[in-house]
CSV table of C-alpha atoms and ligand atoms in Angstrom, one decimal:
chain,number,residue,atom,x,y,z
A,1,MET,CA,-30.6,-1.1,50.1
A,2,ASP,CA,-30.0,2.3,51.9
A,3,ARG,CA,-32.1,4.8,50.1
A,4,THR,CA,-32.4,7.2,52.9
A,5,LYS,CA,-29.5,9.4,51.9
A,6,ILE,CA,-31.2,11.1,49.0
A,7,ASP,CA,-34.7,12.3,48.7
A,8,LEU,CA,-36.4,11.0,45.6
A,9,ARG,CA,-39.8,11.4,47.2
A,10,THR,CA,-40.1,7.6,47.1
A,11,ILE,CA,-43.5,6.0,47.8
A,12,ASP,CA,-45.3,2.8,47.0
A,13,ASN,CA,-47.7,2.9,44.1
A,14,PRO,CA,-50.5,0.4,44.6
A,15,GLU,CA,-51.7,0.7,41.0
A,16,CYS,CA,-48.6,-0.9,39.6
A,17,LEU,CA,-49.0,-4.5,38.4
A,18,LYS,CA,-45.5,-5.3,39.5
A,19,ASN,CA,-43.3,-7.7,37.6
A,20,CYS,CA,-45.5,-7.7,34.6
A,21,ALA,CA,-44.2,-9.8,31.7
A,22,GLU,CA,-42.5,-7.9,28.8
A,23,ASP,CA,-45.4,-8.6,26.3
A,24,VAL,CA,-47.9,-7.2,28.9
A,25,ARG,CA,-45.6,-4.2,29.5
A,26,ASP,CA,-45.5,-3.5,25.7
A,27,GLN,CA,-49.3,-3.4,25.7
A,28,ILE,CA,-49.8,-1.2,28.7
A,29,THR,CA,-47.1,1.3,28.0
A,30,ASP,CA,-46.6,4.0,25.4
A,31,GLY,CA,-43.0,5.3,25.1
A,32,ASP,CA,-42.5,3.5,28.5
A,33,ILE,CA,-45.2,5.7,30.1
A,34,CYS,CA,-47.7,3.4,32.0
A,35,ALA,CA,-51.3,3.4,31.0
A,36,ILE,CA,-52.4,1.7,34.2
A,37,ALA,CA,-50.6,3.3,37.0
A,38,THR,CA,-50.6,7.1,37.5
A,39,SER,CA,-48.4,8.8,40.1
A,40,ALA,CA,-49.5,8.2,43.8
A,41,LEU,CA,-47.9,11.6,44.5
A,42,ASP,CA,-49.6,13.9,41.9
A,43,GLY,CA,-51.9,11.8,39.8
A,44,LEU,CA,-49.9,12.4,36.6
A,45,PRO,CA,-48.4,9.6,34.4
A,46,VAL,CA,-45.3,7.8,35.3
A,47,ARG,CA,-42.5,6.1,33.3
A,48,CYS,CA,-41.9,2.4,33.8
A,49,VAL,CA,-38.3,1.6,34.7
A,50,GLY,CA,-36.0,-1.2,35.7
A,51,GLU,CA,-34.4,-1.4,39.1
A,52,TRP,CA,-31.1,0.1,37.9
A,53,ALA,CA,-32.8,3.5,37.2
A,54,PHE,CA,-32.2,4.4,40.8
A,55,GLU,CA,-28.4,4.1,40.4
A,56,LYS,CA,-28.4,6.4,37.5
A,57,ILE,CA,-30.5,9.0,39.3
A,58,TYR,CA,-28.4,8.7,42.4
A,59,TYR,CA,-25.1,9.3,40.6
A,60,LEU,CA,-26.5,12.3,38.6
A,61,ARG,CA,-28.0,13.9,41.6
A,62,GLN,CA,-24.7,13.5,43.6
A,63,TYR,CA,-22.8,15.1,40.8
A,64,PHE,CA,-25.3,17.8,40.3
A,65,GLY,CA,-24.9,18.9,44.0
A,66,ILE,CA,-21.1,18.8,44.0
A,67,PHE,CA,-20.9,20.5,40.6
A,68,VAL,CA,-23.2,23.3,41.4
A,69,ASN,CA,-21.8,24.1,44.9
A,70,GLY,CA,-18.2,23.7,43.7
A,71,MET,CA,-18.7,26.2,40.8
A,72,LYS,CA,-21.2,28.6,42.2
A,73,ASN,CA,-18.6,31.3,43.2
A,74,LYS,CA,-16.9,31.1,39.8
A,75,TRP,CA,-19.6,30.6,37.2
A,76,LYS,CA,-23.2,31.2,36.4
A,77,MET,CA,-24.6,27.8,35.4
A,78,ASN,CA,-27.3,26.2,33.2
A,79,TYR,CA,-28.6,22.6,33.3
A,80,ILE,CA,-29.7,20.8,30.1
A,81,GLU,CA,-31.2,17.4,29.9
A,82,VAL,CA,-31.7,15.6,26.6
A,83,CYS,CA,-34.3,12.7,27.0
A,84,CYS,CA,-35.8,14.0,30.2
A,85,GLY,CA,-38.9,11.8,30.5
A,86,PRO,CA,-42.0,12.8,32.3
A,87,GLY,CA,-40.3,13.4,35.7
A,88,ARG,CA,-41.5,10.5,37.9
A,89,CYS,CA,-40.6,6.8,37.5
A,90,ILE,CA,-42.2,3.6,38.7
A,91,THR,CA,-39.8,0.7,39.4
A,92,ARG,CA,-41.5,-2.3,37.8
A,93,HIS,CA,-40.3,-5.0,40.1
A,94,ASN,CA,-41.7,-3.6,43.2
A,95,GLY,CA,-44.0,-0.7,42.3
A,96,GLU,CA,-41.9,1.9,44.1
A,97,GLU,CA,-42.3,5.4,42.6
A,98,ILE,CA,-39.4,7.8,42.6
A,99,ASP,CA,-38.3,11.1,41.0
A,100,GLY,CA,-36.6,10.6,37.6
A,101,THR,CA,-33.4,12.4,36.7
A,102,SER,CA,-35.1,15.6,35.6
A,103,LEU,CA,-37.3,16.0,38.7
A,104,CYS,CA,-34.6,14.9,41.2
A,105,VAL,CA,-32.3,17.7,39.8
A,106,ALA,CA,-35.1,20.3,39.8
A,107,ASN,CA,-35.9,19.3,43.4
A,108,HIS,CA,-32.3,19.5,44.5
A,109,GLU,CA,-31.7,22.0,47.3
A,110,SER,CA,-29.2,23.7,45.1
A,111,PHE,CA,-31.3,23.9,42.0
A,112,ASN,CA,-32.1,27.7,42.6
A,113,LEU,CA,-28.4,28.4,42.0
A,114,ILE,CA,-28.9,27.5,38.3
A,115,GLN,CA,-29.7,30.4,35.9
A,116,LYS,CA,-31.8,28.2,33.6
A,117,ALA,CA,-32.6,24.6,33.0
A,118,ILE,CA,-34.0,23.1,29.8
A,119,PHE,CA,-35.3,19.6,29.6
A,120,LEU,CA,-35.8,18.1,26.1
A,121,ASP,CA,-37.6,15.0,25.0
A,122,ASN,CA,-39.1,14.0,21.6
A,123,ASP,CA,-42.3,12.8,23.3
A,124,PRO,CA,-44.8,15.6,23.6
A,125,GLN,CA,-46.7,13.8,26.4
A,126,ALA,CA,-43.6,13.5,28.5
A,127,VAL,CA,-42.8,17.2,28.0
A,128,GLU,CA,-46.3,18.4,28.9
A,129,ILE,CA,-46.3,16.2,32.0
A,130,LEU,CA,-42.8,17.4,33.1
A,131,ASN,CA,-43.8,21.0,32.6
A,132,LYS,CA,-46.7,20.5,35.0
A,133,ARG,CA,-44.4,18.9,37.6
A,134,LEU,CA,-41.9,21.7,37.3
A,135,ASP,CA,-44.6,24.3,37.9
A,136,SER,CA,-46.0,22.3,40.8
A,137,LEU,CA,-42.5,22.4,42.3
A,138,GLY,CA,-42.4,26.1,41.9
A,139,LYS,CA,-39.5,25.8,39.5
A,140,GLY,CA,-41.3,26.8,36.3
A,141,HIS,CA,-39.3,30.2,36.4
A,142,ILE,CA,-36.0,28.5,36.1
A,143,ALA,CA,-36.9,25.3,34.2
A,144,LYS,CA,-38.9,24.5,31.2
A,145,SER,CA,-39.4,21.3,29.3
A,146,ARG,CA,-39.4,21.5,25.5
A,147,ILE,CA,-40.1,19.1,22.6
A,148,GLY,CA,-36.6,18.3,21.2
A,149,ASP,CA,-35.3,15.3,19.0
A,150,TYR,CA,-31.5,14.6,19.3
A,151,ASN,CA,-31.6,13.7,15.6
A,152,ASP,CA,-32.9,17.1,14.7
A,153,VAL,CA,-29.8,19.3,15.5
A,154,ALA,CA,-31.1,22.6,14.0
A,155,SER,CA,-34.3,22.6,16.2
A,156,LEU,CA,-32.3,21.5,19.2
A,157,MET,CA,-29.9,24.4,18.7
A,158,SER,CA,-32.7,26.9,18.3
A,159,THR,CA,-34.1,25.8,21.7
A,160,LEU,CA,-30.7,26.1,23.4
A,161,LYS,CA,-30.7,29.7,22.3
A,162,GLU,CA,-33.1,30.3,25.3
A,163,LEU,CA,-30.2,29.7,27.6
A,164,PRO,CA,-28.3,32.6,29.0
A,165,GLU,CA,-24.8,33.0,27.5
A,166,ARG,CA,-21.4,32.9,29.2
A,167,CYS,CA,-22.5,30.2,31.6
A,168,LEU,CA,-21.0,26.9,32.6
A,169,ASN,CA,-23.4,24.2,31.4
A,170,LEU,CA,-24.1,20.7,32.8
A,171,VAL,CA,-25.5,18.6,29.9
A,172,PHE,CA,-27.1,15.1,30.7
A,173,VAL,CA,-28.0,12.9,27.7
A,174,ASP,CA,-30.1,10.0,28.8
A,175,PRO,CA,-31.1,7.8,25.8
A,176,THR,CA,-31.9,4.1,26.0
A,177,ASP,CA,-29.3,3.0,23.5
A,178,CYS,CA,-26.3,4.2,21.5
A,179,SER,CA,-28.4,6.3,19.1
A,180,VAL,CA,-27.4,9.8,19.9
A,181,PRO,CA,-25.3,11.0,16.9
A,182,PHE,CA,-21.8,12.4,17.7
A,183,SER,CA,-22.7,15.4,15.6
A,184,THR,CA,-25.4,16.2,18.1
A,185,ILE,CA,-22.9,16.2,21.0
A,186,ALA,CA,-20.5,18.2,18.8
A,187,SER,CA,-23.2,20.9,18.0
A,188,ILE,CA,-24.2,21.2,21.6
A,189,LYS,CA,-20.5,21.7,22.5
A,190,GLU,CA,-20.0,24.2,19.8
A,191,HIS,CA,-23.1,26.1,20.7
A,192,LEU,CA,-22.7,26.2,24.5
A,193,GLY,CA,-18.9,26.2,24.8
A,194,ARG,CA,-18.3,25.4,28.4
A,195,ILE,CA,-19.8,22.0,29.1
A,196,ASP,CA,-19.5,19.1,31.5
A,197,LEU,CA,-21.2,16.2,29.9
A,198,VAL,CA,-22.8,13.0,31.3
A,199,VAL,CA,-24.1,10.5,28.8
A,200,THR,CA,-26.0,7.3,29.5
A,201,ALA,CA,-24.4,4.8,27.3
A,202,GLY,CA,-25.8,1.3,26.4
A,203,PHE,CA,-22.4,-0.2,26.0
A,204,GLY,CA,-23.3,-3.5,27.8
A,205,THR,CA,-26.6,-3.9,26.1
A,206,ASP,CA,-27.4,-2.5,22.7
A,207,LEU,CA,-23.7,-2.4,21.6
A,208,ARG,CA,-22.5,-5.7,23.1
A,209,ARG,CA,-25.5,-7.5,21.5
A,210,ASN,CA,-25.0,-6.1,18.0
A,211,ILE,CA,-21.5,-4.9,17.4
A,212,THR,CA,-20.1,-8.2,16.1
A,213,ASN,CA,-22.8,-8.5,13.5
A,214,ALA,CA,-22.5,-4.9,12.7
A,215,VAL,CA,-18.9,-5.6,11.7
A,216,LEU,CA,-19.4,-8.9,10.0
A,217,ASN,CA,-22.9,-9.1,8.7
A,218,PRO,CA,-24.1,-7.0,5.8
A,219,SER,CA,-27.7,-7.3,6.8
A,220,TYR,CA,-26.9,-5.3,10.0
A,221,GLY,CA,-26.3,-2.2,7.9
A,222,VAL,CA,-28.8,-0.1,10.1
A,223,ALA,CA,-26.9,-1.0,13.3
A,224,LYS,CA,-23.6,-0.3,11.6
A,225,LYS,CA,-24.8,3.2,10.5
A,226,LYS,CA,-26.2,3.9,14.0
A,227,TYR,CA,-22.8,3.0,15.6
A,228,THR,CA,-20.9,5.0,12.9
A,229,ASP,CA,-23.1,8.0,13.7
A,230,PHE,CA,-22.6,7.5,17.4
A,231,LEU,CA,-18.9,7.5,17.1
A,232,GLY,CA,-18.7,10.5,14.8
A,233,LYS,CA,-15.8,10.7,12.3
A,234,SER,CA,-14.0,7.4,12.5
A,235,ASP,CA,-12.6,4.5,10.4
A,236,PHE,CA,-13.6,2.1,13.2
A,237,PHE,CA,-15.3,-0.4,11.0
A,238,GLU,CA,-12.3,-0.5,8.6
A,239,ARG,CA,-9.8,-1.2,11.4
A,240,GLU,CA,-7.9,-4.5,11.2
A,241,GLU,CA,-8.3,-5.2,14.9
A,242,VAL,CA,-12.0,-4.6,14.7
A,243,LEU,CA,-12.3,-7.4,12.1
A,244,LYS,CA,-10.0,-9.6,14.1
A,245,TYR,CA,-12.1,-9.3,17.3
A,246,ALA,CA,-15.3,-9.7,15.4
A,247,GLU,CA,-14.2,-12.9,13.8
A,248,ALA,CA,-13.0,-14.2,17.1
A,249,LYS,CA,-16.3,-13.3,18.7
A,250,ASP,CA,-14.4,-11.3,21.2
A,251,HIS,CA,-17.3,-9.0,22.1
A,252,LYS,CA,-15.5,-7.7,25.2
A,253,ARG,CA,-12.5,-6.3,23.4
A,254,LEU,CA,-14.6,-5.1,20.5
A,255,VAL,CA,-16.8,-3.1,22.9
A,256,SER,CA,-13.6,-1.8,24.8
A,257,PHE,CA,-12.1,-0.7,21.4
A,258,PHE,CA,-15.3,1.1,20.5
A,259,VAL,CA,-15.5,2.8,23.8
A,260,GLU,CA,-11.9,4.0,23.6
A,261,GLU,CA,-12.6,5.4,20.0
A,262,TYR,CA,-15.6,7.3,21.4
A,263,LYS,CA,-13.4,8.8,24.2
A,264,VAL,CA,-10.8,9.8,21.5
A,265,ASN,CA,-13.4,11.6,19.5
A,266,LEU,CA,-14.7,13.3,22.7
A,267,ALA,CA,-11.2,14.5,23.4
A,268,LYS,CA,-10.9,16.0,20.0
A,269,LEU,CA,-14.0,18.1,20.9
A,270,GLY,CA,-12.1,19.3,24.0
A,271,PHE,CA,-13.4,16.7,26.5
A,272,GLU,CA,-10.0,15.6,27.5
A,273,HIS,CA,-11.0,14.0,30.8
A,274,THR,CA,-13.4,11.2,30.9
A,275,ASP,CA,-14.6,8.5,33.3
A,276,MET,CA,-17.2,5.8,33.3
A,277,VAL,CA,-19.3,4.1,35.9
A,278,PRO,CA,-21.4,1.1,35.5
A,279,VAL,CA,-25.1,1.7,36.2
A,280,ARG,CA,-25.8,-1.9,37.0
A,281,ARG,CA,-23.2,-4.3,38.4
A,282,ASN,CA,-23.3,-6.6,35.4
A,283,ASN,CA,-21.9,-4.0,33.0
A,284,PHE,CA,-25.3,-3.3,31.5
A,285,LEU,CA,-25.5,0.5,31.2
A,286,TYR,CA,-22.8,3.0,31.9
A,287,LEU,CA,-22.7,6.7,32.8
A,288,LEU,CA,-19.9,8.3,30.8
A,289,TYR,CA,-18.6,11.6,32.1
A,290,ALA,CA,-16.5,14.0,30.0
A,291,THR,CA,-15.1,17.4,30.7
A,292,SER,CA,-12.3,19.7,29.7
A,293,ASN,CA,-11.7,20.7,33.3
A,294,PRO,CA,-9.6,18.6,35.6
A,295,LYS,CA,-11.6,20.0,38.6
A,296,GLY,CA,-14.8,18.7,36.9
A,297,LEU,CA,-13.2,15.3,36.8
A,298,GLU,CA,-12.3,15.5,40.5
A,299,PHE,CA,-16.0,16.5,41.4
A,300,TRP,CA,-17.3,13.6,39.3
A,301,GLN,CA,-15.0,11.1,41.0
A,302,LYS,CA,-16.1,12.3,44.3
A,303,ALA,CA,-19.8,12.0,43.3
A,304,VAL,CA,-19.4,8.4,42.2
A,305,HIS,CA,-16.9,7.2,44.8
A,306,ILE,CA,-19.7,5.9,47.1
A,307,SER,CA,-22.1,3.6,45.3
A,308,PRO,CA,-25.9,4.0,45.9
A,309,TYR,CA,-25.6,0.9,48.0
A,310,SER,CA,-23.1,2.5,50.3
A,311,GLN,CA,-20.1,0.5,49.2
A,312,TYR,CA,-17.0,2.0,47.8
A,313,ARG,CA,-16.9,1.9,44.0
A,314,LEU,CA,-15.0,-0.9,42.3
A,315,ASP,CA,-12.8,0.2,39.3
A,316,ILE,CA,-14.0,-1.0,36.0
B,1,SAM,C1,-34.2,6.5,29.5
B,1,SAM,S1,-35.6,7.6,29.1
B,1,SAM,C2,-35.2,8.9,30.0
B,1,SAM,C3,-35.5,8.9,31.5
B,1,SAM,C4,-35.4,10.2,32.2
B,1,SAM,N1,-34.1,10.9,32.0
B,1,SAM,C5,-35.6,9.8,33.7
B,1,SAM,O1,-34.7,9.6,34.4
B,1,SAM,O2,-36.8,9.7,34.1
B,1,SAM,C6,-35.3,8.0,27.5
B,1,SAM,C7,-36.2,9.2,27.0
B,1,SAM,O3,-35.7,9.5,25.7
B,1,SAM,C8,-36.8,9.9,24.9
B,1,SAM,N2,-36.3,9.8,23.5
B,1,SAM,C9,-36.4,8.8,22.7
B,1,SAM,N3,-35.8,9.1,21.5
B,1,SAM,C10,-35.5,10.4,21.5
B,1,SAM,C11,-35.1,11.4,20.6
B,1,SAM,N4,-34.8,11.0,19.3
B,1,SAM,N5,-34.9,12.7,21.0
B,1,SAM,C12,-35.1,13.1,22.3
B,1,SAM,N6,-35.7,12.2,23.2
B,1,SAM,C13,-35.8,11.0,22.9
B,1,SAM,C14,-37.9,9.0,25.3
B,1,SAM,O4,-39.2,9.6,25.1
B,1,SAM,C15,-37.6,8.8,26.9
B,1,SAM,O5,-38.4,9.7,27.6
């Protein structure tokens, strides 16, 4: 794999157990932060990730650079990341340590063009560690990490008041599943106004595994509520087609239908242009991009045109 093109400050971490079994991993991590290996770069805790994390970080970093440089003469800009983690990741299959999304953006050569960046996570440990890393990079004057829960919109909005107004905002939301309520996205949009949005969406994992049961099985009420909240105002679960696909166990069409509904709801918020790239080749996780600006979409498509493995992107 050609990883030479972007600088994620990659190093081998000899403390990583490498390929540890899931039950071992559960015991030695807390919120995915490893209790055994600390960073070989700065001695602080690291987040245990799968090999696909690199792809996500790569696309985000590419887009950040193109976005900031493309807009710098027209707009003042802010960067907001919800679910920021502690900043450094360790790839569990080979013990390779890399910058996570938050730190790779903060360490980008164009980061100083940003007015202000806010990194949010509901894990106080991750927030504290990331703040130390931002300070070590000398970015503390632009960027702060804050405790923030995407289910607690009021507190999230109060933190976003720290951002300068009349800016163009790049908002990256990076959860592990489809649990960020649409109302949170809507509130961020209402509060900040001009937004380009990137969301990590577990359409190939979480959703694909549970959506059929959420439609058919009353004991999946919690999953059904989660997906309803994720979609926002929608009669998705009452649709004839949804029942038909679920009964036919046609997970693929069910998921596509769900994704289309999500895009329709985003368009109602003003995000008329959307695009999606798979983070892993087996349609596991996706990065969903949404903007009101056709120029933004052009930038995004440029950013994701070349895959991290130096091959041209395949359409999905
Ligand atoms: C996929 S990780 C983020 C990784 C990070 N962006 C990176 O690249 O290193 C998901 C993060 O979401 C955080 N999280 C989980 N539930 C949350 C919630 N309700 N509100 C905010 N953050 C949450 C976790 O603590 C974790 O750090």
